[in-house]
Tab-separated table of C-alpha atoms and ligand atoms in Angstrom:
chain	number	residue	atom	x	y	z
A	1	UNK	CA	46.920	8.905	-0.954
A	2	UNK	CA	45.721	10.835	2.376
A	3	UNK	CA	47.360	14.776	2.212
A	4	UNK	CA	48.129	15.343	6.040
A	5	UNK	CA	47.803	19.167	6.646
A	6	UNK	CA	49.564	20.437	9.579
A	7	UNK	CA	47.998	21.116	12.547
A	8	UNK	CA	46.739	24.802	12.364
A	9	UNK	CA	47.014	24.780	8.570
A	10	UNK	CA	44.808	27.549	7.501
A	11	UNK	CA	40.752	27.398	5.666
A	12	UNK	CA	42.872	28.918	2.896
A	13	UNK	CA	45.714	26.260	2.414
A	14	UNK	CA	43.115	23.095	3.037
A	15	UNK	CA	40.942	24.815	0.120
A	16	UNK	CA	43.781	25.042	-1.996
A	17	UNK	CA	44.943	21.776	-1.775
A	18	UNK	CA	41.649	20.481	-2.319
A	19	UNK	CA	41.661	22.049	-5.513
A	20	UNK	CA	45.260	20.988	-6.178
A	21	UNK	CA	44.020	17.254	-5.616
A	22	UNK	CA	41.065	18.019	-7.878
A	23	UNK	CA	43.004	19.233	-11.118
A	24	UNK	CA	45.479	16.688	-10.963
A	25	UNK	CA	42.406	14.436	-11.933
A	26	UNK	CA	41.672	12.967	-8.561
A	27	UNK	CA	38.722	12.809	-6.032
A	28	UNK	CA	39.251	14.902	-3.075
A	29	UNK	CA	37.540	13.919	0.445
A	30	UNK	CA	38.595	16.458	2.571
A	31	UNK	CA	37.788	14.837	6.580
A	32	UNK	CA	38.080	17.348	9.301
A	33	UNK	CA	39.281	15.724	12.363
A	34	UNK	CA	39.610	17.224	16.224
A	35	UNK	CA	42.770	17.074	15.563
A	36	UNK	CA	43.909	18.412	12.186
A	37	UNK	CA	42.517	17.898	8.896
A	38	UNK	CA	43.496	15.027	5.918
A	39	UNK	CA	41.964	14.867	2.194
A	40	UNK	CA	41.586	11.592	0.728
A	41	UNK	CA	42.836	11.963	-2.845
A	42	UNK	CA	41.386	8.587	-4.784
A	43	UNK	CA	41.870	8.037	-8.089
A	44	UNK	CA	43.764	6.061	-10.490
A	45	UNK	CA	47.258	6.728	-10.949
A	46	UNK	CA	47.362	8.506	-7.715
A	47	UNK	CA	50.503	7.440	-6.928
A	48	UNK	CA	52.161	9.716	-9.411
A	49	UNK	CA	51.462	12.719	-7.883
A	50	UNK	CA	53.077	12.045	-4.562
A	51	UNK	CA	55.765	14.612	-4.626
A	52	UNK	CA	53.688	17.272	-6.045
A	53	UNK	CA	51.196	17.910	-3.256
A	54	UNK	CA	53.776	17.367	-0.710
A	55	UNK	CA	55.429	20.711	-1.301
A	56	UNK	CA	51.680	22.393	-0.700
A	57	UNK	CA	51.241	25.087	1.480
A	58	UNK	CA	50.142	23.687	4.780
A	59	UNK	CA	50.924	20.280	3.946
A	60	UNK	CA	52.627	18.143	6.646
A	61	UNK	CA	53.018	14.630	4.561
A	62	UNK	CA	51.400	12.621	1.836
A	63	UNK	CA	51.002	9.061	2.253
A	64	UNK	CA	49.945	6.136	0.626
A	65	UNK	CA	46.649	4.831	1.925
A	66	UNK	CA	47.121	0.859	2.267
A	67	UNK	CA	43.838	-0.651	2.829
A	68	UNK	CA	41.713	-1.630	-1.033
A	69	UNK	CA	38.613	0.693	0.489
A	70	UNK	CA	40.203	4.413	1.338
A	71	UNK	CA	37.707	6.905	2.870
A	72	UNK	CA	36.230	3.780	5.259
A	73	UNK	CA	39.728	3.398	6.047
A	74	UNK	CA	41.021	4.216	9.805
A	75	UNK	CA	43.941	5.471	8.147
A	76	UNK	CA	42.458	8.353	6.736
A	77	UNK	CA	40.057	9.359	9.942
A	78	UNK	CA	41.358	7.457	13.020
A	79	UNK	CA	38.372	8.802	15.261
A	80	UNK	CA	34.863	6.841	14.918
A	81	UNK	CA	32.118	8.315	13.257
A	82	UNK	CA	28.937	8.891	15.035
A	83	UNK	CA	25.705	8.478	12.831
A	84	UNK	CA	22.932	10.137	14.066
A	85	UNK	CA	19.325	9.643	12.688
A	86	UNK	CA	16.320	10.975	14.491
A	87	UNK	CA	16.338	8.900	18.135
A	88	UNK	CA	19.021	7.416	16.259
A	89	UNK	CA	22.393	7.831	18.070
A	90	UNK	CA	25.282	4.497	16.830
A	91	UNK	CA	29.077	4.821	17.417
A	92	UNK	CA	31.724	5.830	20.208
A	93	UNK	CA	29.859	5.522	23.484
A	94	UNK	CA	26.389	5.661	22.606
A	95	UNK	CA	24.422	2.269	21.013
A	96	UNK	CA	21.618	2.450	18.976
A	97	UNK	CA	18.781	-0.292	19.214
A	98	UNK	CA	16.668	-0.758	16.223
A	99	UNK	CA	13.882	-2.682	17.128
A	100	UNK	CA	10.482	-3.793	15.035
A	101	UNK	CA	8.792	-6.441	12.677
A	102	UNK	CA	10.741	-8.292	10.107
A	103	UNK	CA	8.086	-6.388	7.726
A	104	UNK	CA	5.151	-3.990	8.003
A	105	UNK	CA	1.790	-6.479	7.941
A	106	UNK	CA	-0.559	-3.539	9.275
A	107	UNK	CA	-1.034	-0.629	10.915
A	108	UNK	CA	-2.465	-2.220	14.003
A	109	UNK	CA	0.985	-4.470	14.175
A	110	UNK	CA	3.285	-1.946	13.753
A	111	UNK	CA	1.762	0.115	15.875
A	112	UNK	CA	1.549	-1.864	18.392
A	113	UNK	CA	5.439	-2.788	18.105
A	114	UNK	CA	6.441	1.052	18.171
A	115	UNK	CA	4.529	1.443	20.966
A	116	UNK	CA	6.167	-1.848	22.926
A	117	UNK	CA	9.753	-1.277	21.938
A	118	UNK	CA	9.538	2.405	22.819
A	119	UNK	CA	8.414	1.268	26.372
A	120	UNK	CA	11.438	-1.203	26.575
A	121	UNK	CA	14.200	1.552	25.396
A	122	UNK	CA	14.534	0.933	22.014
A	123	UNK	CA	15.904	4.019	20.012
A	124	UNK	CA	14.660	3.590	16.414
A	125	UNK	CA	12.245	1.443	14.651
A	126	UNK	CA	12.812	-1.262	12.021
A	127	UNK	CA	10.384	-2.835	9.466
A	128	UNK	CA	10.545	-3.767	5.934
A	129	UNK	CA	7.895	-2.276	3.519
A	130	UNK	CA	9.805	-3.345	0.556
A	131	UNK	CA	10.627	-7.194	1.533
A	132	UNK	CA	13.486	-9.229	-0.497
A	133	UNK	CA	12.366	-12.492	-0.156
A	134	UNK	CA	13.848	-15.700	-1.309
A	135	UNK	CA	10.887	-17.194	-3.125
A	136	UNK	CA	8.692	-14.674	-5.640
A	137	UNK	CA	5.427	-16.641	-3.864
A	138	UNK	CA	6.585	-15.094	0.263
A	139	UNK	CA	4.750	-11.789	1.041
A	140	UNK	CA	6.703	-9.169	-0.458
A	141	UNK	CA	5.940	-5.919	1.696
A	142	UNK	CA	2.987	-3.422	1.763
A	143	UNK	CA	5.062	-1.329	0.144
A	144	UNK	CA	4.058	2.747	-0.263
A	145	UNK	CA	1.494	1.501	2.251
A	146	UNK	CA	3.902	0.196	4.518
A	147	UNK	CA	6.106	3.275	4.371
A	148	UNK	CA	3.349	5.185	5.414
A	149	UNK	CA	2.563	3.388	8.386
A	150	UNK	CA	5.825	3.684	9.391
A	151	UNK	CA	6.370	7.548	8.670
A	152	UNK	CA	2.884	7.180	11.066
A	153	UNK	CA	4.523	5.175	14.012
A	154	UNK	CA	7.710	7.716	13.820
A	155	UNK	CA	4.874	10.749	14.329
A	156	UNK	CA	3.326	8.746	17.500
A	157	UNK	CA	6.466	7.212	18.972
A	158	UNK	CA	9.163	9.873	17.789
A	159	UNK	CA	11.031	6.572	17.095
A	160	UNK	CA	13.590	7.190	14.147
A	161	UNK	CA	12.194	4.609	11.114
A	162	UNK	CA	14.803	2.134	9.367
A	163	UNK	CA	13.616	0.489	6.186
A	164	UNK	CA	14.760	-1.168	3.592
A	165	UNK	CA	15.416	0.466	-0.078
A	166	UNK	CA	15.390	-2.905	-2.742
A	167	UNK	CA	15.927	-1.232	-6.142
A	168	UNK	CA	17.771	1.857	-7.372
A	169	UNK	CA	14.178	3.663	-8.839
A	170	UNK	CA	12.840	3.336	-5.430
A	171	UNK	CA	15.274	5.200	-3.279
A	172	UNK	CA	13.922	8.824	-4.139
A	173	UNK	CA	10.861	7.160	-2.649
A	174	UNK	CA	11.541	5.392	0.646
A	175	UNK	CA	13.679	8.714	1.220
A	176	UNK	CA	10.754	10.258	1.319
A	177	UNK	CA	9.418	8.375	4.246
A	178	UNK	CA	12.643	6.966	6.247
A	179	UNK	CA	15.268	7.968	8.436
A	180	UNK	CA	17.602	5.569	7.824
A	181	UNK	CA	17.462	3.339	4.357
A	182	UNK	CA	18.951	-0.260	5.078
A	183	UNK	CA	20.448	-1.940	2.294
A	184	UNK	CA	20.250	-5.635	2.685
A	185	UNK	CA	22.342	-8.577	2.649
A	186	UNK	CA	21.014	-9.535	-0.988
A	187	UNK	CA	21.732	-6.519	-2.503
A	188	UNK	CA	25.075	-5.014	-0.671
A	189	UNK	CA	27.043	-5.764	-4.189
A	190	UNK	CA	24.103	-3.724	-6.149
A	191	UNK	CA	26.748	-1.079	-7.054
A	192	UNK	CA	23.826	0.711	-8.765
A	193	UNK	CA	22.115	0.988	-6.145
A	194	UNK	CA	25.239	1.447	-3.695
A	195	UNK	CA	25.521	4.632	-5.805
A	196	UNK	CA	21.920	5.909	-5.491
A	197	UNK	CA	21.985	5.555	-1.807
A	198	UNK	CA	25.279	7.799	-1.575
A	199	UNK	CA	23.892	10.461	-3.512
A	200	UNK	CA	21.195	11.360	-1.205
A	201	UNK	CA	21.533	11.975	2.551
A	202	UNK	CA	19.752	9.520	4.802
A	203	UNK	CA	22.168	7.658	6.668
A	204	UNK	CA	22.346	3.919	5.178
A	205	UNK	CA	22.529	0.286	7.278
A	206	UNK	CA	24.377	-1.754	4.901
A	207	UNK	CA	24.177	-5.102	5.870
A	208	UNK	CA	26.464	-8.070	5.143
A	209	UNK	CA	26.204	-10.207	2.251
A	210	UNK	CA	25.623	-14.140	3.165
A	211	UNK	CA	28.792	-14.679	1.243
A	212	UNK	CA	30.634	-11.738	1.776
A	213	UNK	CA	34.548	-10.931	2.847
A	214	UNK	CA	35.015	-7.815	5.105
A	215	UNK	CA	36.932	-6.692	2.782
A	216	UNK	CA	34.282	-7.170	0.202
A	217	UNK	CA	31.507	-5.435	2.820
A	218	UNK	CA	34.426	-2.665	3.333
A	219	UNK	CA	34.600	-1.884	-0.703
A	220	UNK	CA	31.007	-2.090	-0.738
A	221	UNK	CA	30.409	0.692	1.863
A	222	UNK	CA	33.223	2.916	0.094
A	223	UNK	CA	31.172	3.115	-2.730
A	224	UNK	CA	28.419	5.278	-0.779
A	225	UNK	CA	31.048	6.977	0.688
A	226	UNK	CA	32.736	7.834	-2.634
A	227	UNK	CA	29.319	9.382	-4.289
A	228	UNK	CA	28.903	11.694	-1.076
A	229	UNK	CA	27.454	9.920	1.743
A	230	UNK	CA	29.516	9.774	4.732
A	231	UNK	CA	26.739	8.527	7.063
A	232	UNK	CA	27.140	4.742	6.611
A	233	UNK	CA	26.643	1.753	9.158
A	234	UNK	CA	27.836	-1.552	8.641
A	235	UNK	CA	25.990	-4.573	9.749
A	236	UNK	CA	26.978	-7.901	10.591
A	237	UNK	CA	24.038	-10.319	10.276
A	238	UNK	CA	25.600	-13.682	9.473
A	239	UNK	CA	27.559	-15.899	6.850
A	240	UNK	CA	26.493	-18.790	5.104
A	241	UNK	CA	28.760	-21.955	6.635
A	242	UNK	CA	28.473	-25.790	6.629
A	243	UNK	CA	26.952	-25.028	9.918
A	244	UNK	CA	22.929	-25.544	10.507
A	245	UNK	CA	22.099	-24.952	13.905
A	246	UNK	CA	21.633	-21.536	13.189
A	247	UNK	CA	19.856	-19.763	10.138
A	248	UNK	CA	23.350	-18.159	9.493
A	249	UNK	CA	26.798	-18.163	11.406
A	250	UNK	CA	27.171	-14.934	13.304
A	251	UNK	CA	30.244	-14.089	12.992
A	252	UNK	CA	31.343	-11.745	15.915
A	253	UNK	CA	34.463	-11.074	15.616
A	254	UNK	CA	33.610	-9.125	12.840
A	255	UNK	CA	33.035	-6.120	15.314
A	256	UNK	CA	36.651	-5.716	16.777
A	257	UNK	CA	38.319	-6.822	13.264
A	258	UNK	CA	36.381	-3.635	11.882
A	259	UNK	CA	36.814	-1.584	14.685
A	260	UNK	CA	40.526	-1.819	13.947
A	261	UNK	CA	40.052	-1.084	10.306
A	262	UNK	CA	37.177	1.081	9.764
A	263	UNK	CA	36.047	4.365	11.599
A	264	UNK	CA	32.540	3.124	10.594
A	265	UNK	CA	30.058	2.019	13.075
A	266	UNK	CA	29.131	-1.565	13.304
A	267	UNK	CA	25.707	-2.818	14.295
A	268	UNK	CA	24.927	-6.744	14.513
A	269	UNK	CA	22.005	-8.317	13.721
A	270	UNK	CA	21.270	-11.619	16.159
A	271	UNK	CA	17.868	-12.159	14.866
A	272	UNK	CA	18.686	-12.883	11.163
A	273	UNK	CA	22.229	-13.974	12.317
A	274	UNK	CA	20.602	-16.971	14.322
A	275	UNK	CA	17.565	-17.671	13.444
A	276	UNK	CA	16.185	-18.733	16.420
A	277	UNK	CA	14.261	-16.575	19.394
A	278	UNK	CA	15.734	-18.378	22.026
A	279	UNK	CA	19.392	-17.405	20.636
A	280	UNK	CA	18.485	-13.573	20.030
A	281	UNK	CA	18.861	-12.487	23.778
A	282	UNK	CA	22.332	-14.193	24.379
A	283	UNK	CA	23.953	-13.301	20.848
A	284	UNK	CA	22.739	-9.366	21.394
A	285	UNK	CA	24.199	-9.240	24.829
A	286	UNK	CA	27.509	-11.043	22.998
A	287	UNK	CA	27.567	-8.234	20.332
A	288	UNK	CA	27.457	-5.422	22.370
A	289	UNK	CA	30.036	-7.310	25.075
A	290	UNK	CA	32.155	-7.245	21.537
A	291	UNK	CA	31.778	-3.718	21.262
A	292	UNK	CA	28.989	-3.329	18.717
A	293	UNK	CA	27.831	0.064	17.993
A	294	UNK	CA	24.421	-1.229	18.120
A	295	UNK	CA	21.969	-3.687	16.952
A	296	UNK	CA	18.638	-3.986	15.098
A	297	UNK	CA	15.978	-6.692	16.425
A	298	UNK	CA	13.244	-8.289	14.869
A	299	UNK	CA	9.922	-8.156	17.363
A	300	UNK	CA	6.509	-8.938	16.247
A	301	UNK	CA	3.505	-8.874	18.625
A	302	UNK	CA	2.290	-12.584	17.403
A	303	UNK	CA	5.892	-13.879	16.071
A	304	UNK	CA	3.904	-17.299	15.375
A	305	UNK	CA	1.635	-15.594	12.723
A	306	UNK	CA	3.901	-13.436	11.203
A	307	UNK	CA	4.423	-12.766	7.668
A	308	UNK	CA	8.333	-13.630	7.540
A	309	UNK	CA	10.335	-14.419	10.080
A	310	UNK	CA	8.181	-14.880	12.991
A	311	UNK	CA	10.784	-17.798	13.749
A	312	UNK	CA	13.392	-15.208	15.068
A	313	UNK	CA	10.820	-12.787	16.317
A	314	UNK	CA	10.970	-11.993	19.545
A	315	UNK	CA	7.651	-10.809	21.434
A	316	UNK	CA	7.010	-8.103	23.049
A	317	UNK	CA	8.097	-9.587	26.580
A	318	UNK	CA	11.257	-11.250	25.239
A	319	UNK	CA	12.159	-7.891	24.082
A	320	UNK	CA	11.659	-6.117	27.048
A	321	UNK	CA	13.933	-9.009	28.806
A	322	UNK	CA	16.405	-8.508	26.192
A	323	UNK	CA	16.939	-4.512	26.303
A	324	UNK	CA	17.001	-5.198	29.996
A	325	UNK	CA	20.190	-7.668	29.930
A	326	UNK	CA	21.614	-5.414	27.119
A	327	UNK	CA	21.657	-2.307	28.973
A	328	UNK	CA	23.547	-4.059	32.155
A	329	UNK	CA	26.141	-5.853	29.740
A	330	UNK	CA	26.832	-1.982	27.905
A	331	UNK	CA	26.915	-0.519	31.457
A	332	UNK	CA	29.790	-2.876	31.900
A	333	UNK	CA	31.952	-2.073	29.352
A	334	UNK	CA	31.188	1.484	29.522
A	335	UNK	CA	28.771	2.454	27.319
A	336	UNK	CA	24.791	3.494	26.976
A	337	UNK	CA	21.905	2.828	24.866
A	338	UNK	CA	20.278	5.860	24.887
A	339	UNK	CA	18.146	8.038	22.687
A	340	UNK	CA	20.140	11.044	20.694
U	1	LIG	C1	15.744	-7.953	7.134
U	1	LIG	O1	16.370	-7.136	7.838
U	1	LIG	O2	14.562	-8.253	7.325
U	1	LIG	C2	16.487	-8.660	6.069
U	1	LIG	C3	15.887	-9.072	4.963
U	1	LIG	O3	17.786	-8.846	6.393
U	1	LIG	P1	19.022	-9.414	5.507
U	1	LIG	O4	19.140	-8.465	4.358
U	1	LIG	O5	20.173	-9.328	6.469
U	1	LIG	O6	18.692	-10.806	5.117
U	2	LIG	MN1	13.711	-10.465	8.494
């Protein structure tokens, strides 16, 4: 249920009902709009208690929220939420473009990277430290190691770091070093770990799963909303189809579906959502002509000896190309990548 307080309702009333909503058993997510202010009351049962709150103090209606996920609903906050991180700016007008290695090999490389994106415009830094790989024998990540060279290349660069958290006992720890944990396609039905990353405050890139409905990456995202973290970005990065001319199928349609549904930002991902350098530049200039909040882009300085991925990595040239097209196609339909 979403409890619609009037326009001008007072500090007073909106506390009240809060409390109201909280002793009739329920979870209350008050959301303070431009406009006027609505608590999300989610719960089981909380249906029953319709006609109850509606005769609060303050209260202009109370009405059932429709979609399965509730506080990433539109319903309940019809303006878009801007995450900000660092450099980091994603949603509205502005678009965020996370650039960097598929995962930190060095200090030299990811230097290197920081250095070259920074040049080209990007406006945070990617890299995995800890690395989910398919097969146990793949590099899996430098990991405190790897954190540290990126907390180094955020000092040097001022670029905002996004990284990947793998397991529920590591978040306290990549928290420690990141500005933004990323919660990848493997793991976006870890409800465990769903959980840990809404109880602390980083912002969080949750990425779709392979095999994963919107609905499914919608429910997903509500539970890091529903411990306490309202800071969450959605990411397409590709579906698993019949289809092999691409690593995945990137689905873009994705962005306008959620912009309809969700006040969330949506990023896309066109390097794991392709597979293939030569599709990267086309697909990001696609996403962002879709309306994509922004994007994150793997770039290595020697894709072809990379650790993982270098067959999507785009070099440092390609990237500079790439930023270059971007930033025309989001002056066309109005928007900016641009540093916060
Ligand atoms: C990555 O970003 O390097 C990654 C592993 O992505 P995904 O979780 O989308 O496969
Ligand atoms: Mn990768």
């Amino acid at each position: 249920m979403i409890v619609v307080m009037r326009r001008g309702a007072t500090k007073e009333q909106i506390e009240h009902m809060i409390n109201r909503v909280e002793q009739l058993g329920l979870k209350a997510h008050p959301i303070y709009g431009t406009e006027r202010t609505v608590i999300a009351a989610i719960g089981e049962k909380r249906d029953d208690f319709r006609h109850s709150l509606e005769s609060g103090a303050g209260v202009s209606e109370v009405v059932p929220i429709l979609a399965p996920y509730k506080v990433a609903s539109r319903e309940v906050k019809p303006e878009s939420t801007v995450i900000r991180a660092g450099s980091l700016a994603v949603g509205n007008s502005n678009v965020g473009m996370i650039a960097g290695p598929c995962s930190v090999e060095s200090e030299e490389q990811t230097m290197s990277t920081a250095r070259a994106v920074k040049a080209a415009g990007a406006t945070a830094l990617r890299g995995g430290a800890f690395k989910p790989r398919s097969s146990p024998y793949s590099f899996q990540g430098l990991k405190e190691d790897g954190l540290k060279i990126l907390a180094a290349a955020r000092d040097e660069t001022g670029l905002a770091v996004v990284t990947e958290v793998v397991a529920e006992s590591d978040v306290s720890l990549v928290a420690r070093y990141a500005d933004v944990l990323q919660v990848g396609a493997r793991n976006m039905q870890n409800y465990r770990l769903l959980e840990a990353v809404g109880n602390q405050q980083l912002p969080v890139l949750l990425k779709r799963g392979p095999a994963a409905s919107i609905d499914e990456l919608l429910l997903a995202a509500e539970y890091i909303l529903n411990a306490g973290n309202p800071n969450v970005m959605l990411c397409e990065r590709g579906i698993r189809t019949f289809e092999s001319h691409t690593r995945f199928t990137l689905s873009l349609a994705t962005v306008p579906y959620l912009h309809d549904r969700t006040h969330l930002p949506v990023v896309v991902d066109p390097s794991h959502g392709t597979g293939h350098t030569n599709m990267v530049s086309p697909m990001a200039a696609a996403a962002i002509a879709a309306g994509a909040d922004g994007l994150i882009v793997e770039v290595h300085p020697d894709p072809e000896t990379a650790l993982s991925d270098g067959y999507q990595s785009l070099t440092f040239e390609q990237f500079e190309e790439t930023m270059q097209l971007c930033q025309r196609v989001a002056e066309a339909v109005g928007r900016k990548i641009c540093s916060a």
